PDB file of C-alpha atoms in Angstrom:
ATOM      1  CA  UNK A   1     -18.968  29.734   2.194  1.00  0.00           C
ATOM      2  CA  UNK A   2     -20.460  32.793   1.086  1.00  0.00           C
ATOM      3  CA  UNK A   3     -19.610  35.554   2.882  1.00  0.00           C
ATOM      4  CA  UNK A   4     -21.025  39.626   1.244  1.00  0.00           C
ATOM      5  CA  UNK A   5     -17.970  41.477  -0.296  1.00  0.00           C
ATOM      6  CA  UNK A   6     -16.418  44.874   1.487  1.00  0.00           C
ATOM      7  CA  UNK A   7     -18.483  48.102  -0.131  1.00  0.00           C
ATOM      8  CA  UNK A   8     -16.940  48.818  -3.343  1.00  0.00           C
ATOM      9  CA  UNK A   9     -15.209  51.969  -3.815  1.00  0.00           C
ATOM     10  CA  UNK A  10     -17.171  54.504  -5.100  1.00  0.00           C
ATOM     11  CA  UNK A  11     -20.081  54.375  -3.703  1.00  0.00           C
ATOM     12  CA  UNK A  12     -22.426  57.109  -2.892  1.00  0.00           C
ATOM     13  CA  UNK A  13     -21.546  58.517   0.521  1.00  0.00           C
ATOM     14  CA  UNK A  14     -24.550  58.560   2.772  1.00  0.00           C
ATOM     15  CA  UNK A  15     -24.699  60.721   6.205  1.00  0.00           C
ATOM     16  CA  UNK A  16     -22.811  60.146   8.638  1.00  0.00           C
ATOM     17  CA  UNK A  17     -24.700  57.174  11.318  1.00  0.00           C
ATOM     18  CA  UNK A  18     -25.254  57.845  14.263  1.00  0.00           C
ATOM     19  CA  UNK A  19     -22.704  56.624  17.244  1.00  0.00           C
ATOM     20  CA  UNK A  20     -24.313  53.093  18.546  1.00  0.00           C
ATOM     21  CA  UNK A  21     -21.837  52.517  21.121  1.00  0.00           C
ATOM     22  CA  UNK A  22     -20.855  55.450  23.158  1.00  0.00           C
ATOM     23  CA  UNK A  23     -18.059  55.249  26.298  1.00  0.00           C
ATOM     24  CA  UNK A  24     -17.779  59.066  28.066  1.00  0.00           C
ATOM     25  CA  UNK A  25     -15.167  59.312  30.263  1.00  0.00           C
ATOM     26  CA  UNK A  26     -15.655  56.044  31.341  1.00  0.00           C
ATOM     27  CA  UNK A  27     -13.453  54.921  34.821  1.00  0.00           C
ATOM     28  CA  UNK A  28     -13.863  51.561  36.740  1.00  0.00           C
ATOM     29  CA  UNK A  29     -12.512  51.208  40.127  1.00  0.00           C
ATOM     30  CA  UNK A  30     -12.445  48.601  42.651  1.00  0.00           C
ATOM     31  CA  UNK A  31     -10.814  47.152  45.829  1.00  0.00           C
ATOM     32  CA  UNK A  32      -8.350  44.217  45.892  1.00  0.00           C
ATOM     33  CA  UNK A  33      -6.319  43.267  48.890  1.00  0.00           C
ATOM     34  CA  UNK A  34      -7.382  46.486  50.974  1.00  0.00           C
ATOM     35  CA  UNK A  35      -6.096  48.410  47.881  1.00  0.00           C
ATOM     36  CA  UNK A  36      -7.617  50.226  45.234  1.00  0.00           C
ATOM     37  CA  UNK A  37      -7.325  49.555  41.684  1.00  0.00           C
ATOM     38  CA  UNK A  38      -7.606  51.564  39.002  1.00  0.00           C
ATOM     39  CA  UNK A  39      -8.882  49.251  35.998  1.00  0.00           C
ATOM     40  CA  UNK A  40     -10.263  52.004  33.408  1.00  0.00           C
ATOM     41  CA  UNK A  41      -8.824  55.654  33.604  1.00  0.00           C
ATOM     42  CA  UNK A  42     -10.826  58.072  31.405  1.00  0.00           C
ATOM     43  CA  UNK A  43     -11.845  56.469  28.595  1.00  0.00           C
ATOM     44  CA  UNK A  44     -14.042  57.596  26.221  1.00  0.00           C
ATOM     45  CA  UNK A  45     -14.741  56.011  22.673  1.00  0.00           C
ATOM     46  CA  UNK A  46     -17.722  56.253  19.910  1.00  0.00           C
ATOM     47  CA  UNK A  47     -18.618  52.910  17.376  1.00  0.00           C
ATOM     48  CA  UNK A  48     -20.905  54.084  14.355  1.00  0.00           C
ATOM     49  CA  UNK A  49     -22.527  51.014  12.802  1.00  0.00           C
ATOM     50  CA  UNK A  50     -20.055  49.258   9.875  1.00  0.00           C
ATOM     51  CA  UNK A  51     -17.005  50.475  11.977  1.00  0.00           C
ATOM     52  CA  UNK A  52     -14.789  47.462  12.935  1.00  0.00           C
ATOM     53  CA  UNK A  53     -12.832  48.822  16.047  1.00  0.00           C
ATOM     54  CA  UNK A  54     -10.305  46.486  17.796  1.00  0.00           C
ATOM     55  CA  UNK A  55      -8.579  47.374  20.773  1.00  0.00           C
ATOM     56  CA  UNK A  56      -5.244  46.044  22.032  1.00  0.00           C
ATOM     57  CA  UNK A  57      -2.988  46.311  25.540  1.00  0.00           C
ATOM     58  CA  UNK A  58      -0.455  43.921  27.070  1.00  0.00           C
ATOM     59  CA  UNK A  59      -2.278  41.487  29.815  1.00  0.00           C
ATOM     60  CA  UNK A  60      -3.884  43.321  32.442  1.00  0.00           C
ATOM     61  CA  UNK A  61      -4.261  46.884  30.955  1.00  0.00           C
ATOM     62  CA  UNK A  62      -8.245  46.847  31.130  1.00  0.00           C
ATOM     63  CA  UNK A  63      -9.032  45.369  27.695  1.00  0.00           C
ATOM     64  CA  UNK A  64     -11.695  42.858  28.856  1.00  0.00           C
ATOM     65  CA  UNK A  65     -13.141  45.347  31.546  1.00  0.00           C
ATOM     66  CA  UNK A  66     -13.760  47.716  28.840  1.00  0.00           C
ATOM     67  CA  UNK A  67     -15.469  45.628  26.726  1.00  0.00           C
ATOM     68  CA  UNK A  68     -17.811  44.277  29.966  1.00  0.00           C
ATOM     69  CA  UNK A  69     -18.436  48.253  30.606  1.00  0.00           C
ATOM     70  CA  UNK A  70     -19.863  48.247  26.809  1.00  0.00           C
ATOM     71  CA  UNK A  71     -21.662  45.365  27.056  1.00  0.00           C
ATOM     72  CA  UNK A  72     -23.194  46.433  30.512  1.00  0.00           C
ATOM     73  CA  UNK A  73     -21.888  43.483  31.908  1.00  0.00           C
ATOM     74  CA  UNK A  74     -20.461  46.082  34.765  1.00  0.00           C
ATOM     75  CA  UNK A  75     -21.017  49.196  35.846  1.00  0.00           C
ATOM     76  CA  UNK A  76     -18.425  52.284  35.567  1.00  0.00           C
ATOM     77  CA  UNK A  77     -17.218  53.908  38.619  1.00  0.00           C
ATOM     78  CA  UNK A  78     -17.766  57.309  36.922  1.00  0.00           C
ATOM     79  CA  UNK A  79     -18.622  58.150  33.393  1.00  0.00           C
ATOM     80  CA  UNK A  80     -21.700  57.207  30.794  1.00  0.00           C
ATOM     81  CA  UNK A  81     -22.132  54.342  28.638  1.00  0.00           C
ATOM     82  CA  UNK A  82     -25.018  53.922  26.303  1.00  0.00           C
ATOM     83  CA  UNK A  83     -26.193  51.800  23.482  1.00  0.00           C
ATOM     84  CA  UNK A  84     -28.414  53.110  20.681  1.00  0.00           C
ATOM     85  CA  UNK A  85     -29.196  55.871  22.568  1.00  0.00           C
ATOM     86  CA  UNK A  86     -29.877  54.293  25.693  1.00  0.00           C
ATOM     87  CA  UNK A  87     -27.836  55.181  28.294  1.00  0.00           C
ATOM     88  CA  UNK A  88     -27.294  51.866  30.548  1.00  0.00           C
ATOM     89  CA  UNK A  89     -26.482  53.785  33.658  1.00  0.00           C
ATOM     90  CA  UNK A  90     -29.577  53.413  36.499  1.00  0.00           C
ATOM     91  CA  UNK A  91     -31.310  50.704  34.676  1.00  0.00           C
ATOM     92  CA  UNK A  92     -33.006  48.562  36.238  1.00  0.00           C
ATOM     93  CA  UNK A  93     -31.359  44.496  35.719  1.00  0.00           C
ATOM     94  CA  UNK A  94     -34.528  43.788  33.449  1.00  0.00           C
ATOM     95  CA  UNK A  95     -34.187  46.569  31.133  1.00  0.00           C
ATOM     96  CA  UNK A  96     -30.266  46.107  30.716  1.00  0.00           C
ATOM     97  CA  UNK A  97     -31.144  42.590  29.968  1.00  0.00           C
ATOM     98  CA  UNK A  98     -33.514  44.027  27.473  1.00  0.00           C
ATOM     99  CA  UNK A  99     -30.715  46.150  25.453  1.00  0.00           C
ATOM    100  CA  UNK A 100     -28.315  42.779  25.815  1.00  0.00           C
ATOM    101  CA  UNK A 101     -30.773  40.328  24.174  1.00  0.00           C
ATOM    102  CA  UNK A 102     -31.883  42.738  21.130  1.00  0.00           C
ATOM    103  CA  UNK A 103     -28.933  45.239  20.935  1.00  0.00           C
ATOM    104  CA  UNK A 104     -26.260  43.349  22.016  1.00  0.00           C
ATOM    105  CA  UNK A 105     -23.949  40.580  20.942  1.00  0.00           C
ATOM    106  CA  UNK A 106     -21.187  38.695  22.906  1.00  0.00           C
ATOM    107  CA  UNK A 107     -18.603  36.330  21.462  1.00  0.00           C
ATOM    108  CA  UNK A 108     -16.086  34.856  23.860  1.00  0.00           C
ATOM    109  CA  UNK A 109     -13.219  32.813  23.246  1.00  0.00           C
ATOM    110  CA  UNK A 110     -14.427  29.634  25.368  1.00  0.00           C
ATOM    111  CA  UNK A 111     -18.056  30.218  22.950  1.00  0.00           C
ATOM    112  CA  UNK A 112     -20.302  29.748  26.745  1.00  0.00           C
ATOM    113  CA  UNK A 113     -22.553  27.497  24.111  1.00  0.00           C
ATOM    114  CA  UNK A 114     -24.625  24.974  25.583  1.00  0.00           C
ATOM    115  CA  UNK A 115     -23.299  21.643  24.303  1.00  0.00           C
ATOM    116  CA  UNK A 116     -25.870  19.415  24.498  1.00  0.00           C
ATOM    117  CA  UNK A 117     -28.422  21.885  22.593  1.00  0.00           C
ATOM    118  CA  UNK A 118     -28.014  21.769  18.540  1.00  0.00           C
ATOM    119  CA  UNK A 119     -26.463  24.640  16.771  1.00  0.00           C
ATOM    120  CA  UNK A 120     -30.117  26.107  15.705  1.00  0.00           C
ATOM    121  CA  UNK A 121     -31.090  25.637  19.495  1.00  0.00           C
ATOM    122  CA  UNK A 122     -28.784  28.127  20.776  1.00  0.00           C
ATOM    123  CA  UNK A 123     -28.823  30.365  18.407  1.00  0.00           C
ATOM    124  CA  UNK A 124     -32.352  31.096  19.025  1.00  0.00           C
ATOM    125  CA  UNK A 125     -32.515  30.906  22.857  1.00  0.00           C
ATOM    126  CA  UNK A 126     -32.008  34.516  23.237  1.00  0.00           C
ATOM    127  CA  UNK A 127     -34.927  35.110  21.237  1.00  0.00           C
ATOM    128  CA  UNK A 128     -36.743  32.756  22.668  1.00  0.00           C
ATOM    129  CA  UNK A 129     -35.984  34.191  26.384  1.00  0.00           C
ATOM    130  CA  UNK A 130     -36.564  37.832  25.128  1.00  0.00           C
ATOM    131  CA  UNK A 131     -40.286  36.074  24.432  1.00  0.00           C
ATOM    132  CA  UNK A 132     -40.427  35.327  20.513  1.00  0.00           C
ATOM    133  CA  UNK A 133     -42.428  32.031  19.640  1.00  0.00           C
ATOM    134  CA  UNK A 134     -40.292  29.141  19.360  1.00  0.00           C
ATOM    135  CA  UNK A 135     -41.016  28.968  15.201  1.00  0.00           C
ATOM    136  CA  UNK A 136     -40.151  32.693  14.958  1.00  0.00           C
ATOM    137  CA  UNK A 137     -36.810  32.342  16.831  1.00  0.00           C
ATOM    138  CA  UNK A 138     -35.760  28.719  14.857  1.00  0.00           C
ATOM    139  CA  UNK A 139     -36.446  30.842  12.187  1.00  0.00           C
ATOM    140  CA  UNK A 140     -33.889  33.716  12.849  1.00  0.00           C
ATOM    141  CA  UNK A 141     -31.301  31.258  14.222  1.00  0.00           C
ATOM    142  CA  UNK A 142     -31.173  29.444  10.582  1.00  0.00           C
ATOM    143  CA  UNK A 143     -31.010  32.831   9.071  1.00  0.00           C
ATOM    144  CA  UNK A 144     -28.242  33.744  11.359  1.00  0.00           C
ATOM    145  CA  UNK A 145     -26.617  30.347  10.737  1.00  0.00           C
ATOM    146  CA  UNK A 146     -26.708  31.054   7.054  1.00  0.00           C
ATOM    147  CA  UNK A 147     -24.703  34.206   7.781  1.00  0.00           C
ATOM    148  CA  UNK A 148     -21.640  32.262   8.992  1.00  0.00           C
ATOM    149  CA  UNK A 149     -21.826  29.834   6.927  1.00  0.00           C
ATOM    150  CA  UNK A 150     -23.143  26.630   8.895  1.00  0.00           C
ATOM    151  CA  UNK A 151     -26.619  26.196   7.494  1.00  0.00           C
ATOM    152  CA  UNK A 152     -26.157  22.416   7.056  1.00  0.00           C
ATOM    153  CA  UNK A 153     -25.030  22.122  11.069  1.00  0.00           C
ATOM    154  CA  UNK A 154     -28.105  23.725  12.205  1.00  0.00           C
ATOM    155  CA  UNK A 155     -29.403  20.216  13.966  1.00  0.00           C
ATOM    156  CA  UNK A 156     -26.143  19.453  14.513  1.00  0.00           C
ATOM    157  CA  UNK A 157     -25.463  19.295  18.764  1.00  0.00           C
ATOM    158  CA  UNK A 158     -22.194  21.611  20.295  1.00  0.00           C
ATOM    159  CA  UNK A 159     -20.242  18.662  21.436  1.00  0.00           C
ATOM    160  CA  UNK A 160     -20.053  17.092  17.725  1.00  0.00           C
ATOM    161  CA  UNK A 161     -18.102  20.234  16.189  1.00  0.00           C
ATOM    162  CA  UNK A 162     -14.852  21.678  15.960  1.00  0.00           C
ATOM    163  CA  UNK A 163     -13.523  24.826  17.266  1.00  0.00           C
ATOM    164  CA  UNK A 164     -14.222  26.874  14.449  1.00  0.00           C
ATOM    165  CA  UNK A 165     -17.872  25.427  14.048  1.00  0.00           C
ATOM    166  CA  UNK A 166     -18.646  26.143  17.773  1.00  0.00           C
ATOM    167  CA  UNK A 167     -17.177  29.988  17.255  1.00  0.00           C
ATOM    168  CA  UNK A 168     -19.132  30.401  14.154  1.00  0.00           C
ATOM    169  CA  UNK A 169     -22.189  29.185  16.543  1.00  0.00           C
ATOM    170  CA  UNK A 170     -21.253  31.608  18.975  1.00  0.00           C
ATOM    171  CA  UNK A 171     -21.033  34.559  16.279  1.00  0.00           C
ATOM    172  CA  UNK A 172     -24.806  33.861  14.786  1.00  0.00           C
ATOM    173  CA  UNK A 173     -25.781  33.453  18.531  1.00  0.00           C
ATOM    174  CA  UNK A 174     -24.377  37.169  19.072  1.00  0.00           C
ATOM    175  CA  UNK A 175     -26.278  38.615  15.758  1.00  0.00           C
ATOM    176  CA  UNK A 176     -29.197  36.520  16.024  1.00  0.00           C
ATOM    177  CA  UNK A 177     -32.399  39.258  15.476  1.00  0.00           C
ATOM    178  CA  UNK A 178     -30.013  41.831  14.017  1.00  0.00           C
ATOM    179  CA  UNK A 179     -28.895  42.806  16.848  1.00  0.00           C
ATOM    180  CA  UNK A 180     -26.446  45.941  15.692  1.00  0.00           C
ATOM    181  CA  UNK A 181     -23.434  45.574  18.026  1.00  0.00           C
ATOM    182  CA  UNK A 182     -21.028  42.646  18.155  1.00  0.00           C
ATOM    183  CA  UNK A 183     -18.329  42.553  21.375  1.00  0.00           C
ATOM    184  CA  UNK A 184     -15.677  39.887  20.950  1.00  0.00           C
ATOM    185  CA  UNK A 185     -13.092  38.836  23.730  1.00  0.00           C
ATOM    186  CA  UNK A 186     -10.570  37.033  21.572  1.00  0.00           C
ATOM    187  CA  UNK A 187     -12.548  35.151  20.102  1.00  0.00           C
ATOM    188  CA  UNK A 188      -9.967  33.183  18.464  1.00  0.00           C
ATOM    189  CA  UNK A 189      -7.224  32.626  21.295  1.00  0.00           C
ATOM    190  CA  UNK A 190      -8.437  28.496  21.250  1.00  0.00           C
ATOM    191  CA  UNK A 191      -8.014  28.253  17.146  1.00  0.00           C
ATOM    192  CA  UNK A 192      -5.695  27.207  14.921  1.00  0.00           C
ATOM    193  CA  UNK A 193      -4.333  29.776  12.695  1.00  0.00           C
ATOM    194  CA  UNK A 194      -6.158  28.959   9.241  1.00  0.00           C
ATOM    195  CA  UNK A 195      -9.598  28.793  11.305  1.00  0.00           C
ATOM    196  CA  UNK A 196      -9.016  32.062  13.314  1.00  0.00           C
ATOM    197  CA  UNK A 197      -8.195  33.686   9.958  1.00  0.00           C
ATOM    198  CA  UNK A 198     -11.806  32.580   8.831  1.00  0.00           C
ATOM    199  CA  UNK A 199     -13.224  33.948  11.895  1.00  0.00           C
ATOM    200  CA  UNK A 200     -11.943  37.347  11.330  1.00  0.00           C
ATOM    201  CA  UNK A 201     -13.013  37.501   7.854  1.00  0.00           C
ATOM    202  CA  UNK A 202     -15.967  36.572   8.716  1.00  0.00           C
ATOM    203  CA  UNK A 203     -16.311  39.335  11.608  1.00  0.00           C
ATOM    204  CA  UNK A 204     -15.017  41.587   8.969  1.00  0.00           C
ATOM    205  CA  UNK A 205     -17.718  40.856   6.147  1.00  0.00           C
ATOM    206  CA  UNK A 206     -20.475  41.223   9.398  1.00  0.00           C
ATOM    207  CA  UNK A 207     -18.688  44.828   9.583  1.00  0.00           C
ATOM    208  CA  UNK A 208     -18.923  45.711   6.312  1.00  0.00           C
ATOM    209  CA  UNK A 209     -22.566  44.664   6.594  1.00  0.00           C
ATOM    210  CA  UNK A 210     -23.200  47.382   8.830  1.00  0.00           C
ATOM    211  CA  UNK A 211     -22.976  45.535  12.280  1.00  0.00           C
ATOM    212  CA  UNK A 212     -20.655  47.813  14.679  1.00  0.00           C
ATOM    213  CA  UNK A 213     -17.827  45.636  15.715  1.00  0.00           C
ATOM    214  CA  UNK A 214     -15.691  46.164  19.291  1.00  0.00           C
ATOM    215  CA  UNK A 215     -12.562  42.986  19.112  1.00  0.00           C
ATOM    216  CA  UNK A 216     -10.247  42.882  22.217  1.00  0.00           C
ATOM    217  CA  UNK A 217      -7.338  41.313  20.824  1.00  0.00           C
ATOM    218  CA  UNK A 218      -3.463  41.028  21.632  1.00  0.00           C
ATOM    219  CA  UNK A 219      -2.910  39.847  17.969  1.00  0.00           C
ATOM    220  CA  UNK A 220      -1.685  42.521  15.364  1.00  0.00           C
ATOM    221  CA  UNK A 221      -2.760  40.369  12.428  1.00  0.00           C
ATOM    222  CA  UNK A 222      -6.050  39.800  13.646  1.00  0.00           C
ATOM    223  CA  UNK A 223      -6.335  44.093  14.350  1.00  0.00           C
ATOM    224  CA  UNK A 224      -5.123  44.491  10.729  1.00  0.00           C
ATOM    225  CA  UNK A 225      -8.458  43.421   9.836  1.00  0.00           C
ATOM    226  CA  UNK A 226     -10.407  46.579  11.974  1.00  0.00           C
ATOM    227  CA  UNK A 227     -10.625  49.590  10.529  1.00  0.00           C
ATOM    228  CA  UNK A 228      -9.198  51.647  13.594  1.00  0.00           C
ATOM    229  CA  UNK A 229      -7.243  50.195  16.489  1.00  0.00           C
ATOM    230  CA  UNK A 230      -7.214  51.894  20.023  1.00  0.00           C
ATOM    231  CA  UNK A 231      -4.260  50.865  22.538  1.00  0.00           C
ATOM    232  CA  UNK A 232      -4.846  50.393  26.048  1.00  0.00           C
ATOM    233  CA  UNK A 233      -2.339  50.648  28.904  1.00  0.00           C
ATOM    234  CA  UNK A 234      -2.534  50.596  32.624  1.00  0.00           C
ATOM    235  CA  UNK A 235      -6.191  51.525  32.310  1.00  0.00           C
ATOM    236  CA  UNK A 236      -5.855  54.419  30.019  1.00  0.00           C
ATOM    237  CA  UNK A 237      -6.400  54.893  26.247  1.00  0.00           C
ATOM    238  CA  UNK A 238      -2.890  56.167  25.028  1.00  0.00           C
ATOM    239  CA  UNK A 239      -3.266  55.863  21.189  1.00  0.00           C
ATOM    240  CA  UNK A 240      -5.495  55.117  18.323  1.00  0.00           C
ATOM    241  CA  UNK A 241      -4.885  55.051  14.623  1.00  0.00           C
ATOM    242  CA  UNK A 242      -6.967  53.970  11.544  1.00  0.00           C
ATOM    243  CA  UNK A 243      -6.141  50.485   9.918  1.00  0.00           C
ATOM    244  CA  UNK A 244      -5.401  51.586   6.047  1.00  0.00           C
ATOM    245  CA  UNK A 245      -3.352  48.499   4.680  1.00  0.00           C
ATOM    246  CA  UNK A 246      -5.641  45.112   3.561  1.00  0.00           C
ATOM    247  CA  UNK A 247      -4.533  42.178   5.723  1.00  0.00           C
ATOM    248  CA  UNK A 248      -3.291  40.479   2.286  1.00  0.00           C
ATOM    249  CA  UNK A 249      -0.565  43.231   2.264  1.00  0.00           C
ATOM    250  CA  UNK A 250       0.560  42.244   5.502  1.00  0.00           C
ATOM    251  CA  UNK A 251       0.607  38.655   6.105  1.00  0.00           C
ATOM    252  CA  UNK A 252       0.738  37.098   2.559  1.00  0.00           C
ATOM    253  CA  UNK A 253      -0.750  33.680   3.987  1.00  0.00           C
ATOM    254  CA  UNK A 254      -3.668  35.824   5.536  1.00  0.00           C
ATOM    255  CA  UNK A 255      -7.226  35.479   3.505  1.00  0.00           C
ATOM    256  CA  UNK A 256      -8.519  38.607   2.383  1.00  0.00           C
ATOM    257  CA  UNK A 257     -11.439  40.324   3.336  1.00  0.00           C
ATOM    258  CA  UNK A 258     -14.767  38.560   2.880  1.00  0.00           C
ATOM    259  CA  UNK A 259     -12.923  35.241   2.030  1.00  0.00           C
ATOM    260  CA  UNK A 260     -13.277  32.797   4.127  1.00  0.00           C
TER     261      UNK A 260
END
C-alpha cells in the first residue's frame, strides 16, 4: 500500500488556512434522572485543514459528545459551532445534512457499513444520496478506495472482510468527494494492534494530505500520531500540548508515518 509521505521539511511556508472546524464556547447540557448534567463545559477549539488533532479523557469526560457537537450530530446548549464557515446553529435538518454529506466525514469504531452492499457501494452512497449520478459517485468511491489502499476489494461485499478492511471502508466512506474534515470515535478500539497501527498511519498520511483530522481516543500511542492533543475532563478542556516526537521514537514496534 501506497500511502503519500509527511511534507518534507523545508518547504515553502504558505499562509496560514483558514480554521475549518470551529467550537466557541461550546456547552452541552441535559437532564438524566431529574438531574442535570453537565456534559461539555466551555469548550472552545479551532482545526485548520492538515492539522491532526486528537483528543483524550478518562470514560465519561465528554469526548464522544464533543465530537457529535462537531459533527452536528447534536446541538450545544450554548456556544457556536461551524464548519467551513458555516455556522450549524439554526439550520434547518436538510441543510445540516447538506454540510455532513460534502463537508463532513464520520468514522466509528463499529464502521455502521452496510454489510451486504460491496465496498465500492458504500463508499459512494453518500454521494449518491447528496444526488450525484450513480457512475459519478462509483467513480469517487474507487478513487477514495485507492486512497486507503483497497482498490482490488472494491466489489468485494462488508461481510467477506476483516476488521481492518471494513475500517479502511469506513475511512474512504468518510472522505469520499473530498470532503475536508474527518471525525473518528476510536476508530480502532475492535483491532488488533498491527492493524490499528495501519489505521493511524493511514489517518495520518490523510492529514498530511491536507484533510483536518478530530480522533477521540483513550490510547497515548495512537495520539502520538496527532500533531496536538487536547485533554478532556468532567466536561471541560484542561490541557493541550503539541505532539513533537515521531511515533517511531516512542513505541519502537510502531510503523512510522505514512507506512502502512
Amino acid at each position: 500500500m501506497t500511502l503519500t509521505p509527511p511534507r518534507a521539511a523545508g518547504e515553502i511556508s504558505q499562509p496560514a488556512p483558514r480554521t475549518v472546524l470551529s467550537l466557541d464556547h461550546v456547552s452541552r447540557s441535559f437532564e438524566e434522572s431529574g438531574q442535570r448534567v453537565d456534559a461539555i463545559i466551555d469548550v472552545s477549539l479551532g482545526v485548520n485543514p492538515g492539522t491532526f488533532a486528537a483528543v483524550m479523557g478518562p470514560s465519561g469526560s465528554g469526548k464522544s459528545t464533543l465530537l457529535g457537537l462537531a459533527g452536528g450530530l447534536d446541538k450545544p446548549t450554548s456556544g457556536t459551532v461551524s464548519v467551513c464557515g458555516e455556522l450549524l446553529g439554526g439550520m434547518s435538518r436538510d441543510d445540516l445534512a447538506r454540510v455532513r454529506r460534502r463537508q463532513l466525514g464520520f468514522v466509528f469504531q463499529d464502521y455502521n457499513l452496510v454489510p451486504t452492499l460491496t465496498a465500492v457501494e458504500n463508499v459512494s452512497l453518500p454521494l449518491e444520496l447528496d444526488g450525484a449520478s450513480a457512475k459519478r459517485a462509483r467513480n469517487a468511491a474507487h478513487i477514495a478506495l485507492e486512497r486507503v489502499g483497497l482498490p482490488e476489494l472494491a466489489d468485494r461485499h462488508i461481510e467477506e472482510m476483516s476488521g481492518g478492511q471494513r475500517q479502511r471502508v469506513a475511512i474512504a466512506r468518510g472522505i469520499v468527494g473530498d470532503r475536508r474534515i474527518l471525525l473518528a470515535d476510536e476508530p480502532t478500539g475492535a483491532l488488533d494492534c498491527a492493524t490499528g497501527d495501519d489505521i493511524m498511519a493511514l489517518i495520518r498520511a490523510l492529514a498530511d494530505e491536507g484533510v483536518a483530522v478530530v480522533l477521540v481516543t483513550h490510547e497515548a500511542r495512537h495520539a502520538a500520531w496527532a500533531d496536538r492533543v487536547v485533554f478532556l475532563r468532567d466536561g471541560r478542556l484542561v490541557d493541550e500540548s503539541q505532539v513533537v516526537s515521531d511515533p517511531m521514537e516512542l513505541l519502537n514496534d510502531h510503523p512510522k508515518r505514512g507506512e502502512a
